[in-house]
PDB file of C-alpha atoms and ligand atoms in Angstrom:
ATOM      1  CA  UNK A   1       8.677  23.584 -11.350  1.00 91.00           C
ATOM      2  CA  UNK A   2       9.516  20.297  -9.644  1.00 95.00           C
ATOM      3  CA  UNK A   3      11.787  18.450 -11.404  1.00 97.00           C
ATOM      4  CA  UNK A   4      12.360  14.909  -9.272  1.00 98.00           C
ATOM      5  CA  UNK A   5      15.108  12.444 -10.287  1.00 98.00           C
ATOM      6  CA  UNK A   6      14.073   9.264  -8.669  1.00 98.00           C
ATOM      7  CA  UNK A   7      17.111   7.295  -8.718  1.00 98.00           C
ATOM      8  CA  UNK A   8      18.413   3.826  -7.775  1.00 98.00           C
ATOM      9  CA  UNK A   9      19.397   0.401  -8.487  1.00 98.00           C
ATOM     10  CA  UNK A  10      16.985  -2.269 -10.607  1.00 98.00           C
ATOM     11  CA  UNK A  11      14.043  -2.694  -8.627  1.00 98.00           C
ATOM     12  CA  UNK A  12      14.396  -0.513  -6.205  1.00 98.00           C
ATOM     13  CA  UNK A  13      11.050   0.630  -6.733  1.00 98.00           C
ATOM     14  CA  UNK A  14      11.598   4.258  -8.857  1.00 98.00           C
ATOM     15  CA  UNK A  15       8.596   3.234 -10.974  1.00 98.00           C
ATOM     16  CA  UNK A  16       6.502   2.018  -7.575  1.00 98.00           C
ATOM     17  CA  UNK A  17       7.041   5.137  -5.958  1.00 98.00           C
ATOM     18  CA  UNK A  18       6.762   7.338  -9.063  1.00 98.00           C
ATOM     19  CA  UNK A  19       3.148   6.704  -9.524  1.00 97.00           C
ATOM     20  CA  UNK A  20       2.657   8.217  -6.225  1.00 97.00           C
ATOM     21  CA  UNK A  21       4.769  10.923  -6.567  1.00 97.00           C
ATOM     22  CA  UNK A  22       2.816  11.924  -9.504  1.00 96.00           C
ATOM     23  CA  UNK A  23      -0.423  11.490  -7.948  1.00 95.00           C
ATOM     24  CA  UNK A  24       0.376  13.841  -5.035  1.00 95.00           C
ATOM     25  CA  UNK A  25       2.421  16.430  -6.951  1.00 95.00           C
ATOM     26  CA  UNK A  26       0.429  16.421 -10.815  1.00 95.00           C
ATOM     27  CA  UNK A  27       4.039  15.680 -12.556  1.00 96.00           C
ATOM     28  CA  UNK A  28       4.542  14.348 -15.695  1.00 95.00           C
ATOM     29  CA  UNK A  29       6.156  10.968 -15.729  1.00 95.00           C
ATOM     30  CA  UNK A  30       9.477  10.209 -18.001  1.00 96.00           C
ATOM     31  CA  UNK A  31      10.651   6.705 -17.719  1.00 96.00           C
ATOM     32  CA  UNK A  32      13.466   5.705 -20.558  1.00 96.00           C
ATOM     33  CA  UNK A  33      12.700   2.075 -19.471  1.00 96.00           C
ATOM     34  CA  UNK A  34       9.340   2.608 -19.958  1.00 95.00           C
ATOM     35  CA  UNK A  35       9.638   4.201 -23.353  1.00 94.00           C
ATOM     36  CA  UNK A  36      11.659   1.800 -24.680  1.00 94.00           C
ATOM     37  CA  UNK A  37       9.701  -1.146 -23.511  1.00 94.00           C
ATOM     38  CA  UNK A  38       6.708   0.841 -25.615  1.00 93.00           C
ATOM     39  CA  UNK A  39       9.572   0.902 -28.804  1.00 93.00           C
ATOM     40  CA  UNK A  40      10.346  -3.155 -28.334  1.00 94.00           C
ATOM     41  CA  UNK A  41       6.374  -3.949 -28.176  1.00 95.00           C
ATOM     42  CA  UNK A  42       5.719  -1.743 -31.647  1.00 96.00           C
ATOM     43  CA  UNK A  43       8.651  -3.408 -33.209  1.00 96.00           C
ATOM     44  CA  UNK A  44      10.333   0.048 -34.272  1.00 95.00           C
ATOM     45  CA  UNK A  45      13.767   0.583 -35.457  1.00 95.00           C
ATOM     46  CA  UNK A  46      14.782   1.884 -32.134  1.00 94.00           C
ATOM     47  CA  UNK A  47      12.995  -0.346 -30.299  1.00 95.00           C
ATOM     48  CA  UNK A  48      14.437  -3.622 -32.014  1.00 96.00           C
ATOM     49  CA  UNK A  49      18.476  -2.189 -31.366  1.00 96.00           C
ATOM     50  CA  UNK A  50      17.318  -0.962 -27.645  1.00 96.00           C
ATOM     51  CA  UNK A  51      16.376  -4.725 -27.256  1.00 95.00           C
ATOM     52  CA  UNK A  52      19.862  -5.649 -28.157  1.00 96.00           C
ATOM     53  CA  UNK A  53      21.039  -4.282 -24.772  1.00 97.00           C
ATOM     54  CA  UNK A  54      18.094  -4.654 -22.555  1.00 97.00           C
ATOM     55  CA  UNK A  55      17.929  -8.272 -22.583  1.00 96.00           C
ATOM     56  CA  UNK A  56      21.620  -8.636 -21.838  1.00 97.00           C
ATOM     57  CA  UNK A  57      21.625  -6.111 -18.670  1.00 98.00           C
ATOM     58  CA  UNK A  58      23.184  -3.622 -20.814  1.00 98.00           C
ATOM     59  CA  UNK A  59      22.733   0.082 -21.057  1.00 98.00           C
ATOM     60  CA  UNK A  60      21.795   1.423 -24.434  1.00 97.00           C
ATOM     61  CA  UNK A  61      23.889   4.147 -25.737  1.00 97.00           C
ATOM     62  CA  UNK A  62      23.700   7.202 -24.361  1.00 97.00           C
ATOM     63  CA  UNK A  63      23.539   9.168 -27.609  1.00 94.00           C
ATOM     64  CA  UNK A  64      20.084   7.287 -28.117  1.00 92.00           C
ATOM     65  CA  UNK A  65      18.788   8.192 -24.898  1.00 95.00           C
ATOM     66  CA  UNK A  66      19.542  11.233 -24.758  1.00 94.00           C
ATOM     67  CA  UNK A  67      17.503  11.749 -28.008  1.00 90.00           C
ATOM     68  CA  UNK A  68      14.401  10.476 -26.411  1.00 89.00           C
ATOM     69  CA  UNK A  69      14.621  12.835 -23.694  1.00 93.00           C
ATOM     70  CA  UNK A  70      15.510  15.938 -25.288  1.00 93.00           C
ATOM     71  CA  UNK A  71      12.678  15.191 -27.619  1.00 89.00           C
ATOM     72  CA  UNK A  72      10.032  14.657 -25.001  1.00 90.00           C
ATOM     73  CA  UNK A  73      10.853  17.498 -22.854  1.00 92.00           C
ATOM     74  CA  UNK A  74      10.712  19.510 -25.831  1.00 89.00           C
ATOM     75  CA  UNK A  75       6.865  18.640 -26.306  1.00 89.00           C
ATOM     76  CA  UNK A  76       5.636  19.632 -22.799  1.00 89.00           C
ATOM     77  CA  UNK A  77       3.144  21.749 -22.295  1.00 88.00           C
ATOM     78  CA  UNK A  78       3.856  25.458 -21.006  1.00 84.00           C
ATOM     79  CA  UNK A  79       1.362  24.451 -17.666  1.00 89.00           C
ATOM     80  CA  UNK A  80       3.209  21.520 -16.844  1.00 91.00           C
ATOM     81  CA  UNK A  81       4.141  21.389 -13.011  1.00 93.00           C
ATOM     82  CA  UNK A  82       7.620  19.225 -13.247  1.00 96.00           C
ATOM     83  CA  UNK A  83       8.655  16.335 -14.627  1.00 97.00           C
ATOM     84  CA  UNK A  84       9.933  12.927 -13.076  1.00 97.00           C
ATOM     85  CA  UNK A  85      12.960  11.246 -14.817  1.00 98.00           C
ATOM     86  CA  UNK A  86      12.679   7.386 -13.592  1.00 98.00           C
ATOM     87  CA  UNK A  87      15.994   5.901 -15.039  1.00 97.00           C
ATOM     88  CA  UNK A  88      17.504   8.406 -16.232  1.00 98.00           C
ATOM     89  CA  UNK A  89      19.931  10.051 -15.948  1.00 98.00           C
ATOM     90  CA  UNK A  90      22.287   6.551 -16.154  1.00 98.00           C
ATOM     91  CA  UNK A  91      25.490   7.768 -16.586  1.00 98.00           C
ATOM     92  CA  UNK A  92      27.604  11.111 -15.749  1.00 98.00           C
ATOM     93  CA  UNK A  93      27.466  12.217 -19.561  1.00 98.00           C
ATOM     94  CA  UNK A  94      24.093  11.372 -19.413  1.00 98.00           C
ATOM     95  CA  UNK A  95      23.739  13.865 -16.448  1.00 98.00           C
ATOM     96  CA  UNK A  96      25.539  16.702 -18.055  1.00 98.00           C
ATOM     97  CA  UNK A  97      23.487  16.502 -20.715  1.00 97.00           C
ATOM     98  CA  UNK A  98      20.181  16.611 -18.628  1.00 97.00           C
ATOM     99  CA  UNK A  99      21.553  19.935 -17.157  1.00 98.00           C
ATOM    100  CA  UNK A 100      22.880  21.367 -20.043  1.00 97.00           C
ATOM    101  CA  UNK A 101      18.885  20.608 -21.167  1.00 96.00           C
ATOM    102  CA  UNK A 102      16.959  22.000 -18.151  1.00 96.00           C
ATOM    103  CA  UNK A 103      19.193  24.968 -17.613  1.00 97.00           C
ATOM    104  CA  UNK A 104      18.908  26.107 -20.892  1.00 95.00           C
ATOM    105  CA  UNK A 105      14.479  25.931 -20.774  1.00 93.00           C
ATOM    106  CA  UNK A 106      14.880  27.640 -17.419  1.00 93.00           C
ATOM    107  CA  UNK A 107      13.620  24.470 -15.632  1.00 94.00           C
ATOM    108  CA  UNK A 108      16.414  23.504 -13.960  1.00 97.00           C
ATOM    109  CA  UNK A 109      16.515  19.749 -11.856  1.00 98.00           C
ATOM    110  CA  UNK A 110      15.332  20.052  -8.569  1.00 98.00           C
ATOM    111  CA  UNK A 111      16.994  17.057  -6.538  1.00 98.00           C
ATOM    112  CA  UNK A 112      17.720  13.097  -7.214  1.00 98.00           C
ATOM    113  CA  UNK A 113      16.371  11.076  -5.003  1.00 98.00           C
ATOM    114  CA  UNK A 114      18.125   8.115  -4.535  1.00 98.00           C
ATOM    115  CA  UNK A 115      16.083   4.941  -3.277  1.00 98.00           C
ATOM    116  CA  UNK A 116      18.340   2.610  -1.145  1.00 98.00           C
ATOM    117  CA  UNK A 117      18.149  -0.744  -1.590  1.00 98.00           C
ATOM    118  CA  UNK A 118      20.257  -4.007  -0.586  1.00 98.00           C
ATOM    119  CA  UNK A 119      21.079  -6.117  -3.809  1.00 97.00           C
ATOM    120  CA  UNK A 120      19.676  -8.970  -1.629  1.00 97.00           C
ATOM    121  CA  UNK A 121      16.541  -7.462  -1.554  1.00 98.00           C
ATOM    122  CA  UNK A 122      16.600  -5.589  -5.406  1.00 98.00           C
ATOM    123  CA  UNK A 123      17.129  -9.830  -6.750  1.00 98.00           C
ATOM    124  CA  UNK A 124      14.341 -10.972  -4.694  1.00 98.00           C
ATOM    125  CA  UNK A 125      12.144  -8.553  -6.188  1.00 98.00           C
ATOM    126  CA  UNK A 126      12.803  -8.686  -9.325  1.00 98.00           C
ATOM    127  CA  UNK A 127      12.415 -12.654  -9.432  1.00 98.00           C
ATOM    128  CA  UNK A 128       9.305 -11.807  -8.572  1.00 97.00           C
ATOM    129  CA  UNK A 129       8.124  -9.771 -10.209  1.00 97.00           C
ATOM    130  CA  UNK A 130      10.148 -11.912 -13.410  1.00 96.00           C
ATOM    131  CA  UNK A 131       7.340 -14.208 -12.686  1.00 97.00           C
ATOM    132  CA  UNK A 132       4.578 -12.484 -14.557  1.00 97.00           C
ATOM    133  CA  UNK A 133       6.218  -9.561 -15.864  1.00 94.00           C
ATOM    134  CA  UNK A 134       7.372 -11.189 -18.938  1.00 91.00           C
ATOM    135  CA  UNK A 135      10.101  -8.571 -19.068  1.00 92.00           C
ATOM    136  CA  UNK A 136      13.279  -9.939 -21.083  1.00 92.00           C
ATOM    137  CA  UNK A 137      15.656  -8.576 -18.437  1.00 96.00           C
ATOM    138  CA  UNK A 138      14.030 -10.312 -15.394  1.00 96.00           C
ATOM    139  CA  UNK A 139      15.767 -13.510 -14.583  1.00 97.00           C
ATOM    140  CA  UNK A 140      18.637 -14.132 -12.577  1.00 97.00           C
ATOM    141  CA  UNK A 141      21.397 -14.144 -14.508  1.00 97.00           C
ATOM    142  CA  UNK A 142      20.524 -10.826 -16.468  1.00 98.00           C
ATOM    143  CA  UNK A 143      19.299  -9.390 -13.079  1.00 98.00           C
ATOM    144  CA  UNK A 144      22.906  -9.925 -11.963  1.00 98.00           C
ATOM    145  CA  UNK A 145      24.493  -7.896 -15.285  1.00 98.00           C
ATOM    146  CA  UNK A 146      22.234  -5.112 -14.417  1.00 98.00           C
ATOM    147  CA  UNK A 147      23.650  -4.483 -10.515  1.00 98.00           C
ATOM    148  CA  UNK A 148      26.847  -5.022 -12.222  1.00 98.00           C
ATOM    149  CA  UNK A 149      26.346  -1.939 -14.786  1.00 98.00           C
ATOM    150  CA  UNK A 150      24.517  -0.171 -11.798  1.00 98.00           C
ATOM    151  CA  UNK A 151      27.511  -0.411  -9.576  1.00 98.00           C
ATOM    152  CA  UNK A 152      29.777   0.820 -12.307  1.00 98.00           C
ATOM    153  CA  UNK A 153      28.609   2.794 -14.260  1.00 98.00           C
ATOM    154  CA  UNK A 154      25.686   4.666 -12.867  1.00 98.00           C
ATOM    155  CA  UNK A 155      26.175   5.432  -9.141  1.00 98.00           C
ATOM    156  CA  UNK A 156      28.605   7.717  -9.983  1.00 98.00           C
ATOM    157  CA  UNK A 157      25.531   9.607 -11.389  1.00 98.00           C
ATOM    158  CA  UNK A 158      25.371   9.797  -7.416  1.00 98.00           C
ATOM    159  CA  UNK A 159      28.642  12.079  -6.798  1.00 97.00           C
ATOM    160  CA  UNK A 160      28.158  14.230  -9.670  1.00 98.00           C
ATOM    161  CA  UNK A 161      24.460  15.485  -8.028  1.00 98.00           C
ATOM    162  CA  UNK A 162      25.737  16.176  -4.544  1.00 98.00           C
ATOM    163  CA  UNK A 163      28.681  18.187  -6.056  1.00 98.00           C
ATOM    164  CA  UNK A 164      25.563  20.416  -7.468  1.00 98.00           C
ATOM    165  CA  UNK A 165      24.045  20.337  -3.688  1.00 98.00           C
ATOM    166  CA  UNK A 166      21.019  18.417  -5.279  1.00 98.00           C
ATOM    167  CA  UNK A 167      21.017  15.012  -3.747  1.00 98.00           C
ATOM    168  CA  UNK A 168      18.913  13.320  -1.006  1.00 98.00           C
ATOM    169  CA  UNK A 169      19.361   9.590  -0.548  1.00 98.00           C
ATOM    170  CA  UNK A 170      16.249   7.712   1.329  1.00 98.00           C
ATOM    171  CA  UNK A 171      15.836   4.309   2.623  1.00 98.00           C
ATOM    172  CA  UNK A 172      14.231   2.489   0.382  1.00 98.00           C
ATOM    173  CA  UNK A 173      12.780  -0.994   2.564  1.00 98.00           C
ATOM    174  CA  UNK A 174       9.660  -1.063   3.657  1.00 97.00           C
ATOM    175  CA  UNK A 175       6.302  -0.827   2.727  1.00 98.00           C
ATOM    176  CA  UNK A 176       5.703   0.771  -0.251  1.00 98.00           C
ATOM    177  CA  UNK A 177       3.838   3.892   1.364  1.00 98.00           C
ATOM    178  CA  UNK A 178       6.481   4.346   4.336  1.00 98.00           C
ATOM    179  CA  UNK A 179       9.022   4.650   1.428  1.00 98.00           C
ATOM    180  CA  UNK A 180       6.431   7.202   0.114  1.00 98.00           C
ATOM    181  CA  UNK A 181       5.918   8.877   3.417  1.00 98.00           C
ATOM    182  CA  UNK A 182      10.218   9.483   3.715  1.00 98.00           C
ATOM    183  CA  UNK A 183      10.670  10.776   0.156  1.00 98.00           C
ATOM    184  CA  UNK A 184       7.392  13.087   0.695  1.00 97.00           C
ATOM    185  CA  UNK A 185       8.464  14.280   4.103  1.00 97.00           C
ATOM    186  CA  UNK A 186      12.309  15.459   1.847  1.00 95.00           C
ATOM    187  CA  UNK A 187      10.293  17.076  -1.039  1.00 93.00           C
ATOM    188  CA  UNK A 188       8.211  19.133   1.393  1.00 89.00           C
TER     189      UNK A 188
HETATM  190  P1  AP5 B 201      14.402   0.421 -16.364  1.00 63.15           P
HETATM  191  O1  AP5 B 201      13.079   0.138 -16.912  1.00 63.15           O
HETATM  192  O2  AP5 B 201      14.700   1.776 -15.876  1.00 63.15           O
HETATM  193  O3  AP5 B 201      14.674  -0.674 -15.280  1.00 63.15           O
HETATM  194  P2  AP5 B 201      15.540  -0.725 -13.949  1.00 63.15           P
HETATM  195  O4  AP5 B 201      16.311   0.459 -13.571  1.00 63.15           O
HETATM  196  O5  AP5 B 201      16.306  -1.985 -14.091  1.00 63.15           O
HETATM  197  O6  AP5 B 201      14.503  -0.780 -12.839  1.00 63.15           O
HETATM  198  P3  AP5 B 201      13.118  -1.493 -12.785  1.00 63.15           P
HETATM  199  O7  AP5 B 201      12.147  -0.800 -13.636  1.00 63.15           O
HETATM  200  O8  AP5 B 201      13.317  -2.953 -12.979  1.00 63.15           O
HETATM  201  O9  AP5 B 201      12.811  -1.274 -11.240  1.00 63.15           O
HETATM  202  P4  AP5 B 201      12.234   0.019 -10.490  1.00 63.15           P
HETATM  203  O10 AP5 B 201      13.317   0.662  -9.730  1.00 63.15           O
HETATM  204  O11 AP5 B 201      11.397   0.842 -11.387  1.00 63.15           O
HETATM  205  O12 AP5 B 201      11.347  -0.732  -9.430  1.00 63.15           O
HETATM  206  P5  AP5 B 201       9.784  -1.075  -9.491  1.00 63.15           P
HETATM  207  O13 AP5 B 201       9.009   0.042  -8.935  1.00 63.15           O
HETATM  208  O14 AP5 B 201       9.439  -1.622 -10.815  1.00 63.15           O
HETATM  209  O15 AP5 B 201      15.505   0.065 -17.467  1.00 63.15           O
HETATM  210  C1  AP5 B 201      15.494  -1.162 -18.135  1.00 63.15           C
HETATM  211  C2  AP5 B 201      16.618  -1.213 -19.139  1.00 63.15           C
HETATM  212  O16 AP5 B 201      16.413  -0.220 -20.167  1.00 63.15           O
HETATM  213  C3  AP5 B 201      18.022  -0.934 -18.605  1.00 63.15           C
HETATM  214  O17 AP5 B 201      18.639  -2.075 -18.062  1.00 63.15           O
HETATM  215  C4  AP5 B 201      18.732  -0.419 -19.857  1.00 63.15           C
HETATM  216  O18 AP5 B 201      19.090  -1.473 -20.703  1.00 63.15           O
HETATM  217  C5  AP5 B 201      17.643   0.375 -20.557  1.00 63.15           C
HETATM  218  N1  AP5 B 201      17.649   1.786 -20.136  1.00 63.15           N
HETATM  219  C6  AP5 B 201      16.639   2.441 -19.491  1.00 63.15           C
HETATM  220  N2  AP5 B 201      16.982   3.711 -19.237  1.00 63.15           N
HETATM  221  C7  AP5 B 201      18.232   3.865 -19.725  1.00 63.15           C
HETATM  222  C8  AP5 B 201      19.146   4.949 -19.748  1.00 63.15           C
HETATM  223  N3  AP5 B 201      18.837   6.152 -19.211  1.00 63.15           N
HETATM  224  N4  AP5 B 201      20.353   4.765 -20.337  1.00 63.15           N
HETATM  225  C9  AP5 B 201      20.692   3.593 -20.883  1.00 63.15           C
HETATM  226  N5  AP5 B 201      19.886   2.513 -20.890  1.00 63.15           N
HETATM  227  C10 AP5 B 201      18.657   2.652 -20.319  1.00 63.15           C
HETATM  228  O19 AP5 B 201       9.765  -2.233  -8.388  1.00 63.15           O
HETATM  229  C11 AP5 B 201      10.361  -3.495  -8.646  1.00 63.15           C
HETATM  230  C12 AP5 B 201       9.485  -4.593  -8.044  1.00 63.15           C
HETATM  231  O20 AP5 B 201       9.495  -4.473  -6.611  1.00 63.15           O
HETATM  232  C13 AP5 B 201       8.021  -4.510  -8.461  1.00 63.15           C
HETATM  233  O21 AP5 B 201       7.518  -5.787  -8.613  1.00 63.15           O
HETATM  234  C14 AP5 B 201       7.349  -3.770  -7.296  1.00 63.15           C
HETATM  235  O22 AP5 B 201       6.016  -4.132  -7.146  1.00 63.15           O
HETATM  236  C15 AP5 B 201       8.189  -4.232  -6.112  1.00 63.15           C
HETATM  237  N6  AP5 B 201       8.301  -3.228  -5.060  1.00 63.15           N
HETATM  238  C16 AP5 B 201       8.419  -1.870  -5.223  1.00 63.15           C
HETATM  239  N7  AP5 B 201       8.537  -1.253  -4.028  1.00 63.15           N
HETATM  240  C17 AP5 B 201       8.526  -2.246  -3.089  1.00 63.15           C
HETATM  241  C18 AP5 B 201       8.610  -2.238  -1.653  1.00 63.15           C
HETATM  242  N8  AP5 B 201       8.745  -1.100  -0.952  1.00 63.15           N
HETATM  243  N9  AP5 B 201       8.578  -3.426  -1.031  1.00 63.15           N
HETATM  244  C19 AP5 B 201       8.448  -4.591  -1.715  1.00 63.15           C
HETATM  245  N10 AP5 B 201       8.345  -4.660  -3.075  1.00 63.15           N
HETATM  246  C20 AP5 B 201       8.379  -3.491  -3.747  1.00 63.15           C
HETATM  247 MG1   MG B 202      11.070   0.923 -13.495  1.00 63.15          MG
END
């Protein structure tokens, strides 16, 4: 199995490049954002408290995250060729957890990938794309909160996957398929 972490700061295109990914390597997409975007739009329980965060730049707890992930891994189906987690894992605990997961199904993580980005370039996308995407947590102010919480509290995420020799960082500017053609050229 093939089991990508695409990783990297807000807007540094993990969902972009993910769609391509999949495309070329039949993997089954996983991103918490994503899911919880889906939670917001139904109005659910979870979705209503996951808004609480979102829209201030926060991260949502990791005990609720983790829930959504265990859960959805569970359901795969026995033919499935490897998952992508897109935003997740967020924090170290988050991390250990996603081992603990994998190793115990026998599917263990393959590598994180982690998309480079400036943080004059990840705020000039994300303005952008704030101008039609009629996401809560586009606009400049919460943009800002999120590098913040990046910065903090998940690039050490970064650190805790080269100590398991599973890391590969790739330049993230550029078009959207030379960014493609790099992180292709480091999964084959
Ligand atoms: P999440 O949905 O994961 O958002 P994010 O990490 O802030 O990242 P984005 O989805 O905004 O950007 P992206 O990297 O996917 O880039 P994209 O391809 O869209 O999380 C949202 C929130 O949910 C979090 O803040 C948190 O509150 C909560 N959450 C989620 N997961 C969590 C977790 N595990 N734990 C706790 N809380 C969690 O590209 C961005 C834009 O740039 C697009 O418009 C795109 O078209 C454009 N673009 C992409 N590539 C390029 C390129 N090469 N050149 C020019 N433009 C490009
Ligand atoms: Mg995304």
């Amino acid at each position: 199995m093939l089991n990508i972490i695409i990783f990297g700061a807000p807007g540094c295109g993990k969902g972009t490049q993910s769609v391509l990914i999949i495309e070329k390597f039949g993997l089954k997409h996983f991103s918490t954002g994503e899911l919880l975007r889906k939670e917001i739009e139904a109005k659910t329980a979870l979705g209503m408290e996951a808004d609480k965060y979102i829209s201030k730049g926060n991260l949502v707890p990791d005990e609720m995250i983790i829930d959504v992930i265990t859960n959805a891994v569970q359901q795969l189906d026995a033919d499935c060729k490897g998952i992508i987690f897109d935003g997740f894992p967020r924090t170290v605990k988050q991390a250990e957890e996603l081992e603990k997961l994998m190793n115990g199904l026998g599917k263990p993580t393959t590598v994180l990938i982690d998309l480079q980005v400036s943080n004059r370039e990840l705020i000039s996308r994300l303005l952008t794309r704030g101008k039609t995407s009629g996401r809560s947590d586009d606009n400049l102010e919460t943009i800002k909160k999120r590098l913040d919480v990046y910065a903090t509290k998940t690039t050490p995420v970064n650190e805790y996957y080269q100590s398991l020799n599973k890391y590969a960082a790739i330049d993230g500017l550029g078009t959207v398929e030379e960014v493609f053609e790099r992180i292709e050229a480091k999964l084959r």
